[in-house]
C-alpha cells in the first residue's frame, strides 16, 4: 500500500500499524507526535492504529529547549 509520510510517498505492507511505521523509522520509544489524516494519534493507540492506502501521516519530533 502507498501512504504519504511527511509529504513523501512511501510503500508499506498491508496491515502496518503506526507503531510498525515508527519502528521502521527507528523512532520507537522516542518523543514524537503522530498525525494521521489531520488527527493526532495518542501514543497509547499507536499499536492498534492500522494504516490504510492513501493515508497521510505526519511525524514530528519533540525537541527540548529552554
JSON list of N, CA, C and O in Angstrom, two decimals:
[
{"chain": "A", "resi": 1, "resn": "UNK", "atom": "N", "xyz": [0.84, -1.18, 0.00]},
{"chain": "A", "resi": 1, "resn": "UNK", "atom": "CA", "xyz": [0.00, 0.00, 0.00]},
{"chain": "A", "resi": 1, "resn": "UNK", "atom": "C", "xyz": [0.88, 1.23, 0.00]},
{"chain": "A", "resi": 1, "resn": "UNK", "atom": "O", "xyz": [2.03, 1.18, 0.43]},
{"chain": "A", "resi": 2, "resn": "UNK", "atom": "N", "xyz": [0.35, 2.32, -0.44]},
{"chain": "A", "resi": 2, "resn": "UNK", "atom": "CA", "xyz": [1.10, 3.58, -0.52]},
{"chain": "A", "resi": 2, "resn": "UNK", "atom": "C", "xyz": [0.45, 4.61, 0.41]},
{"chain": "A", "resi": 2, "resn": "UNK", "atom": "O", "xyz": [-0.76, 4.79, 0.39]},
{"chain": "A", "resi": 3, "resn": "UNK", "atom": "N", "xyz": [1.29, 5.25, 1.24]},
{"chain": "A", "resi": 3, "resn": "UNK", "atom": "CA", "xyz": [0.84, 6.34, 2.09]},
{"chain": "A", "resi": 3, "resn": "UNK", "atom": "C", "xyz": [1.70, 7.57, 1.82]},
{"chain": "A", "resi": 3, "resn": "UNK", "atom": "O", "xyz": [2.72, 7.48, 1.13]},
{"chain": "A", "resi": 4, "resn": "UNK", "atom": "N", "xyz": [1.31, 8.69, 2.37]},
{"chain": "A", "resi": 4, "resn": "UNK", "atom": "CA", "xyz": [2.12, 9.90, 2.34]},
{"chain": "A", "resi": 4, "resn": "UNK", "atom": "C", "xyz": [2.70, 10.08, 3.74]},
{"chain": "A", "resi": 4, "resn": "UNK", "atom": "O", "xyz": [1.96, 10.18, 4.71]},
{"chain": "A", "resi": 5, "resn": "UNK", "atom": "N", "xyz": [4.02, 10.09, 3.84]},
{"chain": "A", "resi": 5, "resn": "UNK", "atom": "CA", "xyz": [4.70, 10.28, 5.12]},
{"chain": "A", "resi": 5, "resn": "UNK", "atom": "C", "xyz": [5.49, 11.57, 5.05]},
{"chain": "A", "resi": 5, "resn": "UNK", "atom": "O", "xyz": [6.44, 11.68, 4.28]},
{"chain": "A", "resi": 6, "resn": "UNK", "atom": "N", "xyz": [5.06, 12.54, 5.84]},
{"chain": "A", "resi": 6, "resn": "UNK", "atom": "CA", "xyz": [5.70, 13.87, 5.83]},
{"chain": "A", "resi": 6, "resn": "UNK", "atom": "C", "xyz": [5.84, 14.40, 4.41]},
{"chain": "A", "resi": 6, "resn": "UNK", "atom": "O", "xyz": [6.87, 14.94, 4.03]},
{"chain": "A", "resi": 7, "resn": "UNK", "atom": "N", "xyz": [4.78, 14.18, 3.61]},
{"chain": "A", "resi": 7, "resn": "UNK", "atom": "CA", "xyz": [4.74, 14.71, 2.26]},
{"chain": "A", "resi": 7, "resn": "UNK", "atom": "C", "xyz": [5.40, 13.85, 1.20]},
{"chain": "A", "resi": 7, "resn": "UNK", "atom": "O", "xyz": [5.37, 14.20, 0.02]},
{"chain": "A", "resi": 8, "resn": "UNK", "atom": "N", "xyz": [5.99, 12.71, 1.58]},
{"chain": "A", "resi": 8, "resn": "UNK", "atom": "CA", "xyz": [6.67, 11.82, 0.64]},
{"chain": "A", "resi": 8, "resn": "UNK", "atom": "C", "xyz": [5.89, 10.53, 0.48]},
{"chain": "A", "resi": 8, "resn": "UNK", "atom": "O", "xyz": [5.40, 9.98, 1.48]},
{"chain": "A", "resi": 9, "resn": "UNK", "atom": "N", "xyz": [5.79, 10.02, -0.72]},
{"chain": "A", "resi": 9, "resn": "UNK", "atom": "CA", "xyz": [5.13, 8.74, -0.96]},
{"chain": "A", "resi": 9, "resn": "UNK", "atom": "C", "xyz": [6.00, 7.61, -0.42]},
{"chain": "A", "resi": 9, "resn": "UNK", "atom": "O", "xyz": [7.20, 7.57, -0.65]},
{"chain": "A", "resi": 10, "resn": "UNK", "atom": "N", "xyz": [5.37, 6.70, 0.32]},
{"chain": "A", "resi": 10, "resn": "UNK", "atom": "CA", "xyz": [6.07, 5.57, 0.94]},
{"chain": "A", "resi": 10, "resn": "UNK", "atom": "C", "xyz": [5.25, 4.31, 0.71]},
{"chain": "A", "resi": 10, "resn": "UNK", "atom": "O", "xyz": [4.03, 4.33, 0.88]},
{"chain": "A", "resi": 11, "resn": "UNK", "atom": "N", "xyz": [5.92, 3.23, 0.34]},
{"chain": "A", "resi": 11, "resn": "UNK", "atom": "CA", "xyz": [5.27, 1.92, 0.19]},
{"chain": "A", "resi": 11, "resn": "UNK", "atom": "C", "xyz": [5.43, 1.13, 1.49]},
{"chain": "A", "resi": 11, "resn": "UNK", "atom": "O", "xyz": [6.53, 1.05, 2.03]},
{"chain": "A", "resi": 12, "resn": "UNK", "atom": "N", "xyz": [4.32, 0.58, 1.97]},
{"chain": "A", "resi": 12, "resn": "UNK", "atom": "CA", "xyz": [4.33, -0.25, 3.18]},
{"chain": "A", "resi": 12, "resn": "UNK", "atom": "C", "xyz": [3.53, -1.52, 2.93]},
{"chain": "A", "resi": 12, "resn": "UNK", "atom": "O", "xyz": [2.61, -1.51, 2.11]},
{"chain": "A", "resi": 13, "resn": "UNK", "atom": "N", "xyz": [3.82, -2.57, 3.68]},
{"chain": "A", "resi": 13, "resn": "UNK", "atom": "CA", "xyz": [3.00, -3.78, 3.56]},
{"chain": "A", "resi": 13, "resn": "UNK", "atom": "C", "xyz": [1.61, -3.54, 4.17]},
{"chain": "A", "resi": 13, "resn": "UNK", "atom": "O", "xyz": [1.46, -2.71, 5.07]},
{"chain": "A", "resi": 14, "resn": "UNK", "atom": "N", "xyz": [0.62, -4.28, 3.70]},
{"chain": "A", "resi": 14, "resn": "UNK", "atom": "CA", "xyz": [-0.72, -4.21, 4.28]},
{"chain": "A", "resi": 14, "resn": "UNK", "atom": "C", "xyz": [-0.65, -4.60, 5.75]},
{"chain": "A", "resi": 14, "resn": "UNK", "atom": "O", "xyz": [0.18, -5.42, 6.16]},
{"chain": "A", "resi": 15, "resn": "UNK", "atom": "N", "xyz": [-1.51, -4.01, 6.57]},
{"chain": "A", "resi": 15, "resn": "UNK", "atom": "CA", "xyz": [-1.57, -4.35, 7.98]},
{"chain": "A", "resi": 15, "resn": "UNK", "atom": "C", "xyz": [-0.54, -3.66, 8.85]},
{"chain": "A", "resi": 15, "resn": "UNK", "atom": "O", "xyz": [-0.41, -3.97, 10.03]},
{"chain": "A", "resi": 16, "resn": "UNK", "atom": "N", "xyz": [0.18, -2.70, 8.29]},
{"chain": "A", "resi": 16, "resn": "UNK", "atom": "CA", "xyz": [1.19, -1.95, 9.04]},
{"chain": "A", "resi": 16, "resn": "UNK", "atom": "C", "xyz": [0.48, -0.99, 10.01]},
{"chain": "A", "resi": 16, "resn": "UNK", "atom": "O", "xyz": [-0.46, -0.31, 9.63]},
{"chain": "A", "resi": 17, "resn": "UNK", "atom": "N", "xyz": [0.95, -0.96, 11.24]},
{"chain": "A", "resi": 17, "resn": "UNK", "atom": "CA", "xyz": [0.38, -0.04, 12.24]},
{"chain": "A", "resi": 17, "resn": "UNK", "atom": "C", "xyz": [1.27, 1.19, 12.37]},
{"chain": "A", "resi": 17, "resn": "UNK", "atom": "O", "xyz": [2.40, 1.22, 11.85]},
{"chain": "A", "resi": 18, "resn": "UNK", "atom": "N", "xyz": [0.79, 2.18, 13.09]},
{"chain": "A", "resi": 18, "resn": "UNK", "atom": "CA", "xyz": [1.60, 3.36, 13.38]},
{"chain": "A", "resi": 18, "resn": "UNK", "atom": "C", "xyz": [2.86, 2.93, 14.14]},
{"chain": "A", "resi": 18, "resn": "UNK", "atom": "O", "xyz": [3.96, 3.41, 13.85]},
{"chain": "A", "resi": 19, "resn": "UNK", "atom": "N", "xyz": [2.72, 2.00, 15.08]},
{"chain": "A", "resi": 19, "resn": "UNK", "atom": "CA", "xyz": [3.88, 1.52, 15.84]},
{"chain": "A", "resi": 19, "resn": "UNK", "atom": "C", "xyz": [4.90, 0.84, 14.91]},
{"chain": "A", "resi": 19, "resn": "UNK", "atom": "O", "xyz": [6.11, 1.04, 15.06]},
{"chain": "A", "resi": 20, "resn": "UNK", "atom": "N", "xyz": [4.41, 0.06, 13.93]},
{"chain": "A", "resi": 20, "resn": "UNK", "atom": "CA", "xyz": [5.31, -0.58, 12.97]},
{"chain": "A", "resi": 20, "resn": "UNK", "atom": "C", "xyz": [6.07, 0.48, 12.15]},
{"chain": "A", "resi": 20, "resn": "UNK", "atom": "O", "xyz": [7.26, 0.34, 11.89]},
{"chain": "A", "resi": 21, "resn": "UNK", "atom": "N", "xyz": [5.35, 1.50, 11.75]},
{"chain": "A", "resi": 21, "resn": "UNK", "atom": "CA", "xyz": [5.96, 2.58, 10.97]},
{"chain": "A", "resi": 21, "resn": "UNK", "atom": "C", "xyz": [7.07, 3.25, 11.78]},
{"chain": "A", "resi": 21, "resn": "UNK", "atom": "O", "xyz": [8.18, 3.45, 11.29]},
{"chain": "A", "resi": 22, "resn": "UNK", "atom": "N", "xyz": [6.78, 3.58, 13.04]},
{"chain": "A", "resi": 22, "resn": "UNK", "atom": "CA", "xyz": [7.78, 4.24, 13.88]},
{"chain": "A", "resi": 22, "resn": "UNK", "atom": "C", "xyz": [8.99, 3.33, 14.12]},
{"chain": "A", "resi": 22, "resn": "UNK", "atom": "O", "xyz": [10.12, 3.80, 14.11]},
{"chain": "A", "resi": 23, "resn": "UNK", "atom": "N", "xyz": [8.75, 2.03, 14.29]},
{"chain": "A", "resi": 23, "resn": "UNK", "atom": "CA", "xyz": [9.86, 1.09, 14.47]},
{"chain": "A", "resi": 23, "resn": "UNK", "atom": "C", "xyz": [10.73, 1.06, 13.22]},
{"chain": "A", "resi": 23, "resn": "UNK", "atom": "O", "xyz": [11.96, 1.06, 13.31]},
{"chain": "A", "resi": 24, "resn": "UNK", "atom": "N", "xyz": [10.10, 1.05, 12.05]},
{"chain": "A", "resi": 24, "resn": "UNK", "atom": "CA", "xyz": [10.85, 1.05, 10.80]},
{"chain": "A", "resi": 24, "resn": "UNK", "atom": "C", "xyz": [11.66, 2.32, 10.59]},
{"chain": "A", "resi": 24, "resn": "UNK", "atom": "O", "xyz": [12.69, 2.30, 9.92]},
{"chain": "A", "resi": 25, "resn": "UNK", "atom": "N", "xyz": [11.19, 3.41, 11.17]},
{"chain": "A", "resi": 25, "resn": "UNK", "atom": "CA", "xyz": [11.90, 4.68, 11.08]},
{"chain": "A", "resi": 25, "resn": "UNK", "atom": "C", "xyz": [12.90, 4.86, 12.22]},
{"chain": "A", "resi": 25, "resn": "UNK", "atom": "O", "xyz": [13.52, 5.92, 12.35]},
{"chain": "A", "resi": 26, "resn": "UNK", "atom": "N", "xyz": [13.03, 3.82, 13.05]},
{"chain": "A", "resi": 26, "resn": "UNK", "atom": "CA", "xyz": [13.90, 3.85, 14.23]},
{"chain": "A", "resi": 26, "resn": "UNK", "atom": "C", "xyz": [13.51, 4.97, 15.19]},
{"chain": "A", "resi": 26, "resn": "UNK", "atom": "O", "xyz": [14.36, 5.63, 15.80]},
{"chain": "A", "resi": 27, "resn": "UNK", "atom": "N", "xyz": [12.19, 5.17, 15.33]},
{"chain": "A", "resi": 27, "resn": "UNK", "atom": "CA", "xyz": [11.67, 6.20, 16.23]},
{"chain": "A", "resi": 27, "resn": "UNK", "atom": "C", "xyz": [10.87, 5.60, 17.39]},
{"chain": "A", "resi": 27, "resn": "UNK", "atom": "O", "xyz": [10.30, 6.35, 18.18]},
{"chain": "A", "resi": 28, "resn": "UNK", "atom": "N", "xyz": [10.82, 4.28, 17.49]},
{"chain": "A", "resi": 28, "resn": "UNK", "atom": "CA", "xyz": [10.08, 3.64, 18.58]},
{"chain": "A", "resi": 28, "resn": "UNK", "atom": "C", "xyz": [10.65, 4.08, 19.91]},
{"chain": "A", "resi": 28, "resn": "UNK", "atom": "O", "xyz": [11.87, 4.10, 20.10]},
{"chain": "A", "resi": 29, "resn": "UNK", "atom": "N", "xyz": [9.78, 4.47, 20.83]},
{"chain": "A", "resi": 29, "resn": "UNK", "atom": "CA", "xyz": [10.23, 4.91, 22.15]},
{"chain": "A", "resi": 29, "resn": "UNK", "atom": "C", "xyz": [10.69, 6.34, 22.22]},
{"chain": "A", "resi": 29, "resn": "UNK", "atom": "O", "xyz": [10.96, 6.86, 23.30]},
{"chain": "A", "resi": 30, "resn": "UNK", "atom": "N", "xyz": [10.80, 7.00, 21.09]},
{"chain": "A", "resi": 30, "resn": "UNK", "atom": "CA", "xyz": [11.22, 8.41, 21.07]},
{"chain": "A", "resi": 30, "resn": "UNK", "atom": "C", "xyz": [10.01, 9.32, 21.28]},
{"chain": "A", "resi": 30, "resn": "UNK", "atom": "O", "xyz": [8.88, 8.93, 21.07]},
{"chain": "A", "resi": 31, "resn": "UNK", "atom": "N", "xyz": [10.30, 10.56, 21.62]},
{"chain": "A", "resi": 31, "resn": "UNK", "atom": "CA", "xyz": [9.23, 11.54, 21.81]},
{"chain": "A", "resi": 31, "resn": "UNK", "atom": "C", "xyz": [8.85, 12.12, 20.45]},
{"chain": "A", "resi": 31, "resn": "UNK", "atom": "O", "xyz": [9.53, 13.01, 19.94]},
{"chain": "A", "resi": 32, "resn": "UNK", "atom": "N", "xyz": [7.78, 11.58, 19.90]},
{"chain": "A", "resi": 32, "resn": "UNK", "atom": "CA", "xyz": [7.28, 12.06, 18.62]},
{"chain": "A", "resi": 32, "resn": "UNK", "atom": "C", "xyz": [5.76, 12.22, 18.73]},
{"chain": "A", "resi": 32, "resn": "UNK", "atom": "O", "xyz": [5.11, 11.58, 19.55]},
{"chain": "A", "resi": 33, "resn": "UNK", "atom": "N", "xyz": [5.24, 13.09, 17.89]},
{"chain": "A", "resi": 33, "resn": "UNK", "atom": "CA", "xyz": [3.80, 13.23, 17.73]},
{"chain": "A", "resi": 33, "resn": "UNK", "atom": "C", "xyz": [3.46, 12.69, 16.36]},
{"chain": "A", "resi": 33, "resn": "UNK", "atom": "O", "xyz": [4.17, 12.94, 15.38]},
{"chain": "A", "resi": 34, "resn": "UNK", "atom": "N", "xyz": [2.37, 11.92, 16.28]},
{"chain": "A", "resi": 34, "resn": "UNK", "atom": "CA", "xyz": [1.93, 11.34, 15.02]},
{"chain": "A", "resi": 34, "resn": "UNK", "atom": "C", "xyz": [0.56, 11.87, 14.68]},
{"chain": "A", "resi": 34, "resn": "UNK", "atom": "O", "xyz": [-0.37, 11.79, 15.49]},
{"chain": "A", "resi": 35, "resn": "UNK", "atom": "N", "xyz": [0.45, 12.42, 13.48]},
{"chain": "A", "resi": 35, "resn": "UNK", "atom": "CA", "xyz": [-0.83, 12.90, 12.97]},
{"chain": "A", "resi": 35, "resn": "UNK", "atom": "C", "xyz": [-1.22, 12.01, 11.80]},
{"chain": "A", "resi": 35, "resn": "UNK", "atom": "O", "xyz": [-0.43, 11.79, 10.89]},
{"chain": "A", "resi": 36, "resn": "UNK", "atom": "N", "xyz": [-2.43, 11.48, 11.85]},
{"chain": "A", "resi": 36, "resn": "UNK", "atom": "CA", "xyz": [-2.95, 10.61, 10.81]},
{"chain": "A", "resi": 36, "resn": "UNK", "atom": "C", "xyz": [-4.20, 11.24, 10.23]},
{"chain": "A", "resi": 36, "resn": "UNK", "atom": "O", "xyz": [-5.20, 11.39, 10.93]},
{"chain": "A", "resi": 37, "resn": "UNK", "atom": "N", "xyz": [-4.11, 11.65, 8.97]},
{"chain": "A", "resi": 37, "resn": "UNK", "atom": "CA", "xyz": [-5.25, 12.30, 8.30]},
{"chain": "A", "resi": 37, "resn": "UNK", "atom": "C", "xyz": [-5.81, 13.45, 9.13]},
{"chain": "A", "resi": 37, "resn": "UNK", "atom": "O", "xyz": [-7.00, 13.56, 9.36]},
{"chain": "A", "resi": 38, "resn": "UNK", "atom": "N", "xyz": [-4.91, 14.30, 9.62]},
{"chain": "A", "resi": 38, "resn": "UNK", "atom": "CA", "xyz": [-5.20, 15.52, 10.36]},
{"chain": "A", "resi": 38, "resn": "UNK", "atom": "C", "xyz": [-5.65, 15.30, 11.81]},
{"chain": "A", "resi": 38, "resn": "UNK", "atom": "O", "xyz": [-6.02, 16.24, 12.49]},
{"chain": "A", "resi": 39, "resn": "UNK", "atom": "N", "xyz": [-5.61, 14.05, 12.30]},
{"chain": "A", "resi": 39, "resn": "UNK", "atom": "CA", "xyz": [-5.95, 13.76, 13.70]},
{"chain": "A", "resi": 39, "resn": "UNK", "atom": "C", "xyz": [-4.72, 13.22, 14.41]},
{"chain": "A", "resi": 39, "resn": "UNK", "atom": "O", "xyz": [-4.02, 12.36, 13.88]},
{"chain": "A", "resi": 40, "resn": "UNK", "atom": "N", "xyz": [-4.49, 13.70, 15.64]},
{"chain": "A", "resi": 40, "resn": "UNK", "atom": "CA", "xyz": [-3.38, 13.21, 16.45]},
{"chain": "A", "resi": 40, "resn": "UNK", "atom": "C", "xyz": [-3.70, 11.79, 16.92]},
{"chain": "A", "resi": 40, "resn": "UNK", "atom": "O", "xyz": [-4.81, 11.51, 17.36]},
{"chain": "A", "resi": 41, "resn": "UNK", "atom": "N", "xyz": [-2.72, 10.89, 16.82]},
{"chain": "A", "resi": 41, "resn": "UNK", "atom": "CA", "xyz": [-2.88, 9.53, 17.31]},
{"chain": "A", "resi": 41, "resn": "UNK", "atom": "C", "xyz": [-2.15, 9.45, 18.65]},
{"chain": "A", "resi": 41, "resn": "UNK", "atom": "O", "xyz": [-0.93, 9.59, 18.70]},
{"chain": "A", "resi": 42, "resn": "UNK", "atom": "N", "xyz": [-2.89, 9.23, 19.75]},
{"chain": "A", "resi": 42, "resn": "UNK", "atom": "CA", "xyz": [-2.23, 9.11, 21.06]},
{"chain": "A", "resi": 42, "resn": "UNK", "atom": "C", "xyz": [-1.25, 7.94, 21.07]},
{"chain": "A", "resi": 42, "resn": "UNK", "atom": "O", "xyz": [-1.49, 6.91, 20.43]},
{"chain": "A", "resi": 43, "resn": "UNK", "atom": "N", "xyz": [-0.17, 8.09, 21.80]},
{"chain": "A", "resi": 43, "resn": "UNK", "atom": "CA", "xyz": [0.85, 7.04, 21.89]},
{"chain": "A", "resi": 43, "resn": "UNK", "atom": "C", "xyz": [0.23, 5.70, 22.30]},
{"chain": "A", "resi": 43, "resn": "UNK", "atom": "O", "xyz": [0.63, 4.65, 21.81]},
{"chain": "A", "resi": 44, "resn": "UNK", "atom": "N", "xyz": [-0.76, 5.73, 23.17]},
{"chain": "A", "resi": 44, "resn": "UNK", "atom": "CA", "xyz": [-1.39, 4.50, 23.63]},
{"chain": "A", "resi": 44, "resn": "UNK", "atom": "C", "xyz": [-2.13, 3.76, 22.52]},
{"chain": "A", "resi": 44, "resn": "UNK", "atom": "O", "xyz": [-2.45, 2.58, 22.67]},
{"chain": "A", "resi": 45, "resn": "UNK", "atom": "N", "xyz": [-2.38, 4.43, 21.39]},
{"chain": "A", "resi": 45, "resn": "UNK", "atom": "CA", "xyz": [-3.10, 3.81, 20.28]},
{"chain": "A", "resi": 45, "resn": "UNK", "atom": "C", "xyz": [-2.21, 3.50, 19.08]},
{"chain": "A", "resi": 45, "resn": "UNK", "atom": "O", "xyz": [-2.71, 3.02, 18.06]},
{"chain": "A", "resi": 46, "resn": "UNK", "atom": "N", "xyz": [-0.92, 3.75, 19.17]},
{"chain": "A", "resi": 46, "resn": "UNK", "atom": "CA", "xyz": [-0.02, 3.52, 18.04]},
{"chain": "A", "resi": 46, "resn": "UNK", "atom": "C", "xyz": [-0.07, 2.07, 17.55]},
{"chain": "A", "resi": 46, "resn": "UNK", "atom": "O", "xyz": [-0.13, 1.81, 16.35]},
{"chain": "A", "resi": 47, "resn": "UNK", "atom": "N", "xyz": [-0.05, 1.09, 18.48]},
{"chain": "A", "resi": 47, "resn": "UNK", "atom": "CA", "xyz": [-0.02, -0.32, 18.08]},
{"chain": "A", "resi": 47, "resn": "UNK", "atom": "C", "xyz": [-1.34, -0.77, 17.47]},
{"chain": "A", "resi": 47, "resn": "UNK", "atom": "O", "xyz": [-1.36, -1.66, 16.62]},
{"chain": "A", "resi": 48, "resn": "UNK", "atom": "N", "xyz": [-2.44, -0.15, 17.88]},
{"chain": "A", "resi": 48, "resn": "UNK", "atom": "CA", "xyz": [-3.77, -0.56, 17.41]},
{"chain": "A", "resi": 48, "resn": "UNK", "atom": "C", "xyz": [-4.26, 0.22, 16.20]},
{"chain": "A", "resi": 48, "resn": "UNK", "atom": "O", "xyz": [-5.31, -0.11, 15.65]},
{"chain": "A", "resi": 49, "resn": "UNK", "atom": "N", "xyz": [-3.54, 1.25, 15.79]},
{"chain": "A", "resi": 49, "resn": "UNK", "atom": "CA", "xyz": [-3.97, 2.08, 14.66]},
{"chain": "A", "resi": 49, "resn": "UNK", "atom": "C", "xyz": [-3.31, 1.58, 13.39]},
{"chain": "A", "resi": 49, "resn": "UNK", "atom": "O", "xyz": [-2.11, 1.76, 13.19]},
{"chain": "A", "resi": 50, "resn": "UNK", "atom": "N", "xyz": [-4.11, 0.94, 12.54]},
{"chain": "A", "resi": 50, "resn": "UNK", "atom": "CA", "xyz": [-3.60, 0.40, 11.28]},
{"chain": "A", "resi": 50, "resn": "UNK", "atom": "C", "xyz": [-3.65, 1.47, 10.20]},
{"chain": "A", "resi": 50, "resn": "UNK", "atom": "O", "xyz": [-4.59, 2.27, 10.13]},
{"chain": "A", "resi": 51, "resn": "UNK", "atom": "N", "xyz": [-2.63, 1.46, 9.37]},
{"chain": "A", "resi": 51, "resn": "UNK", "atom": "CA", "xyz": [-2.56, 2.39, 8.25]},
{"chain": "A", "resi": 51, "resn": "UNK", "atom": "C", "xyz": [-3.26, 1.79, 7.04]},
{"chain": "A", "resi": 51, "resn": "UNK", "atom": "O", "xyz": [-3.29, 0.57, 6.87]},
{"chain": "A", "resi": 52, "resn": "UNK", "atom": "N", "xyz": [-3.84, 2.66, 6.21]},
{"chain": "A", "resi": 52, "resn": "UNK", "atom": "CA", "xyz": [-4.56, 2.22, 5.02]},
{"chain": "A", "resi": 52, "resn": "UNK", "atom": "C", "xyz": [-4.06, 2.98, 3.80]},
{"chain": "A", "resi": 52, "resn": "UNK", "atom": "O", "xyz": [-3.48, 4.06, 3.92]},
{"chain": "A", "resi": 53, "resn": "UNK", "atom": "N", "xyz": [-4.31, 2.40, 2.65]},
{"chain": "A", "resi": 53, "resn": "UNK", "atom": "CA", "xyz": [-3.96, 3.02, 1.37]},
{"chain": "A", "resi": 53, "resn": "UNK", "atom": "C", "xyz": [-4.40, 4.48, 1.35]},
{"chain": "A", "resi": 53, "resn": "UNK", "atom": "O", "xyz": [-5.54, 4.80, 1.69]},
{"chain": "A", "resi": 54, "resn": "UNK", "atom": "N", "xyz": [-3.48, 5.37, 0.99]},
{"chain": "A", "resi": 54, "resn": "UNK", "atom": "CA", "xyz": [-3.79, 6.78, 0.84]},
{"chain": "A", "resi": 54, "resn": "UNK", "atom": "C", "xyz": [-3.74, 7.61, 2.10]},
{"chain": "A", "resi": 54, "resn": "UNK", "atom": "O", "xyz": [-3.96, 8.82, 2.05]},
{"chain": "A", "resi": 55, "resn": "UNK", "atom": "N", "xyz": [-3.45, 6.98, 3.25]},
{"chain": "A", "resi": 55, "resn": "UNK", "atom": "CA", "xyz": [-3.36, 7.74, 4.49]},
{"chain": "A", "resi": 55, "resn": "UNK", "atom": "C", "xyz": [-2.26, 8.79, 4.38]},
{"chain": "A", "resi": 55, "resn": "UNK", "atom": "O", "xyz": [-1.25, 8.60, 3.70]},
{"chain": "A", "resi": 56, "resn": "UNK", "atom": "N", "xyz": [-2.47, 9.89, 5.08]},
{"chain": "A", "resi": 56, "resn": "UNK", "atom": "CA", "xyz": [-1.47, 10.95, 5.19]},
{"chain": "A", "resi": 56, "resn": "UNK", "atom": "C", "xyz": [-0.98, 11.00, 6.64]},
{"chain": "A", "resi": 56, "resn": "UNK", "atom": "O", "xyz": [-1.77, 11.23, 7.55]},
{"chain": "A", "resi": 57, "resn": "UNK", "atom": "N", "xyz": [0.31, 10.74, 6.80]},
{"chain": "A", "resi": 57, "resn": "UNK", "atom": "CA", "xyz": [0.91, 10.66, 8.14]},
{"chain": "A", "resi": 57, "resn": "UNK", "atom": "C", "xyz": [1.98, 11.73, 8.27]},
{"chain": "A", "resi": 57, "resn": "UNK", "atom": "O", "xyz": [2.80, 11.91, 7.37]},
{"chain": "A", "resi": 58, "resn": "UNK", "atom": "N", "xyz": [1.94, 12.44, 9.37]},
{"chain": "A", "resi": 58, "resn": "UNK", "atom": "CA", "xyz": [2.98, 13.40, 9.70]},
{"chain": "A", "resi": 58, "resn": "UNK", "atom": "C", "xyz": [3.59, 12.97, 11.03]},
{"chain": "A", "resi": 58, "resn": "UNK", "atom": "O", "xyz": [2.87, 12.69, 11.99]},
{"chain": "A", "resi": 59, "resn": "UNK", "atom": "N", "xyz": [4.89, 12.86, 11.07]},
{"chain": "A", "resi": 59, "resn": "UNK", "atom": "CA", "xyz": [5.61, 12.50, 12.30]},
{"chain": "A", "resi": 59, "resn": "UNK", "atom": "C", "xyz": [6.49, 13.70, 12.65]},
{"chain": "A", "resi": 59, "resn": "UNK", "atom": "O", "xyz": [7.31, 14.13, 11.85]},
{"chain": "A", "resi": 60, "resn": "UNK", "atom": "N", "xyz": [6.28, 14.21, 13.87]},
{"chain": "A", "resi": 60, "resn": "UNK", "atom": "CA", "xyz": [7.01, 15.40, 14.32]},
{"chain": "A", "resi": 60, "resn": "UNK", "atom": "C", "xyz": [7.82, 15.02, 15.54]},
{"chain": "A", "resi": 60, "resn": "UNK", "atom": "O", "xyz": [7.29, 14.44, 16.50]},
{"chain": "A", "resi": 61, "resn": "UNK", "atom": "N", "xyz": [9.10, 15.33, 15.54]},
{"chain": "A", "resi": 61, "resn": "UNK", "atom": "CA", "xyz": [9.98, 15.06, 16.66]},
{"chain": "A", "resi": 61, "resn": "UNK", "atom": "C", "xyz": [9.81, 16.16, 17.70]},
{"chain": "A", "resi": 61, "resn": "UNK", "atom": "O", "xyz": [9.81, 17.35, 17.36]},
{"chain": "A", "resi": 62, "resn": "UNK", "atom": "N", "xyz": [9.70, 15.77, 18.97]},
{"chain": "A", "resi": 62, "resn": "UNK", "atom": "CA", "xyz": [9.66, 16.73, 20.06]},
{"chain": "A", "resi": 62, "resn": "UNK", "atom": "C", "xyz": [11.10, 17.16, 20.36]},
{"chain": "A", "resi": 62, "resn": "UNK", "atom": "O", "xyz": [11.97, 16.32, 20.53]},
{"chain": "A", "resi": 63, "resn": "UNK", "atom": "N", "xyz": [11.32, 18.45, 20.40]},
{"chain": "A", "resi": 63, "resn": "UNK", "atom": "CA", "xyz": [12.66, 18.99, 20.65]},
{"chain": "A", "resi": 63, "resn": "UNK", "atom": "C", "xyz": [12.60, 19.86, 21.88]},
{"chain": "A", "resi": 63, "resn": "UNK", "atom": "O", "xyz": [11.78, 20.77, 21.99]},
{"chain": "A", "resi": 64, "resn": "UNK", "atom": "N", "xyz": [13.45, 19.55, 22.84]},
{"chain": "A", "resi": 64, "resn": "UNK", "atom": "CA", "xyz": [13.50, 20.32, 24.08]},
{"chain": "A", "resi": 64, "resn": "UNK", "atom": "C", "xyz": [14.28, 21.61, 23.88]},
{"chain": "A", "resi": 64, "resn": "UNK", "atom": "O", "xyz": [15.12, 21.72, 23.01]},
{"chain": "A", "resi": 65, "resn": "UNK", "atom": "N", "xyz": [13.95, 22.57, 24.67]},
{"chain": "A", "resi": 65, "resn": "UNK", "atom": "CA", "xyz": [14.66, 23.84, 24.57]},
{"chain": "A", "resi": 65, "resn": "UNK", "atom": "C", "xyz": [14.51, 24.59, 25.89]},
{"chain": "A", "resi": 65, "resn": "UNK", "atom": "O", "xyz": [13.88, 24.12, 26.82]},
{"chain": "A", "resi": 66, "resn": "UNK", "atom": "N", "xyz": [15.04, 25.75, 25.89]},
{"chain": "A", "resi": 66, "resn": "UNK", "atom": "CA", "xyz": [14.90, 26.48, 27.12]},
{"chain": "A", "resi": 66, "resn": "UNK", "atom": "C", "xyz": [15.61, 27.78, 27.09]},
{"chain": "A", "resi": 66, "resn": "UNK", "atom": "O", "xyz": [16.17, 28.29, 26.22]}
]
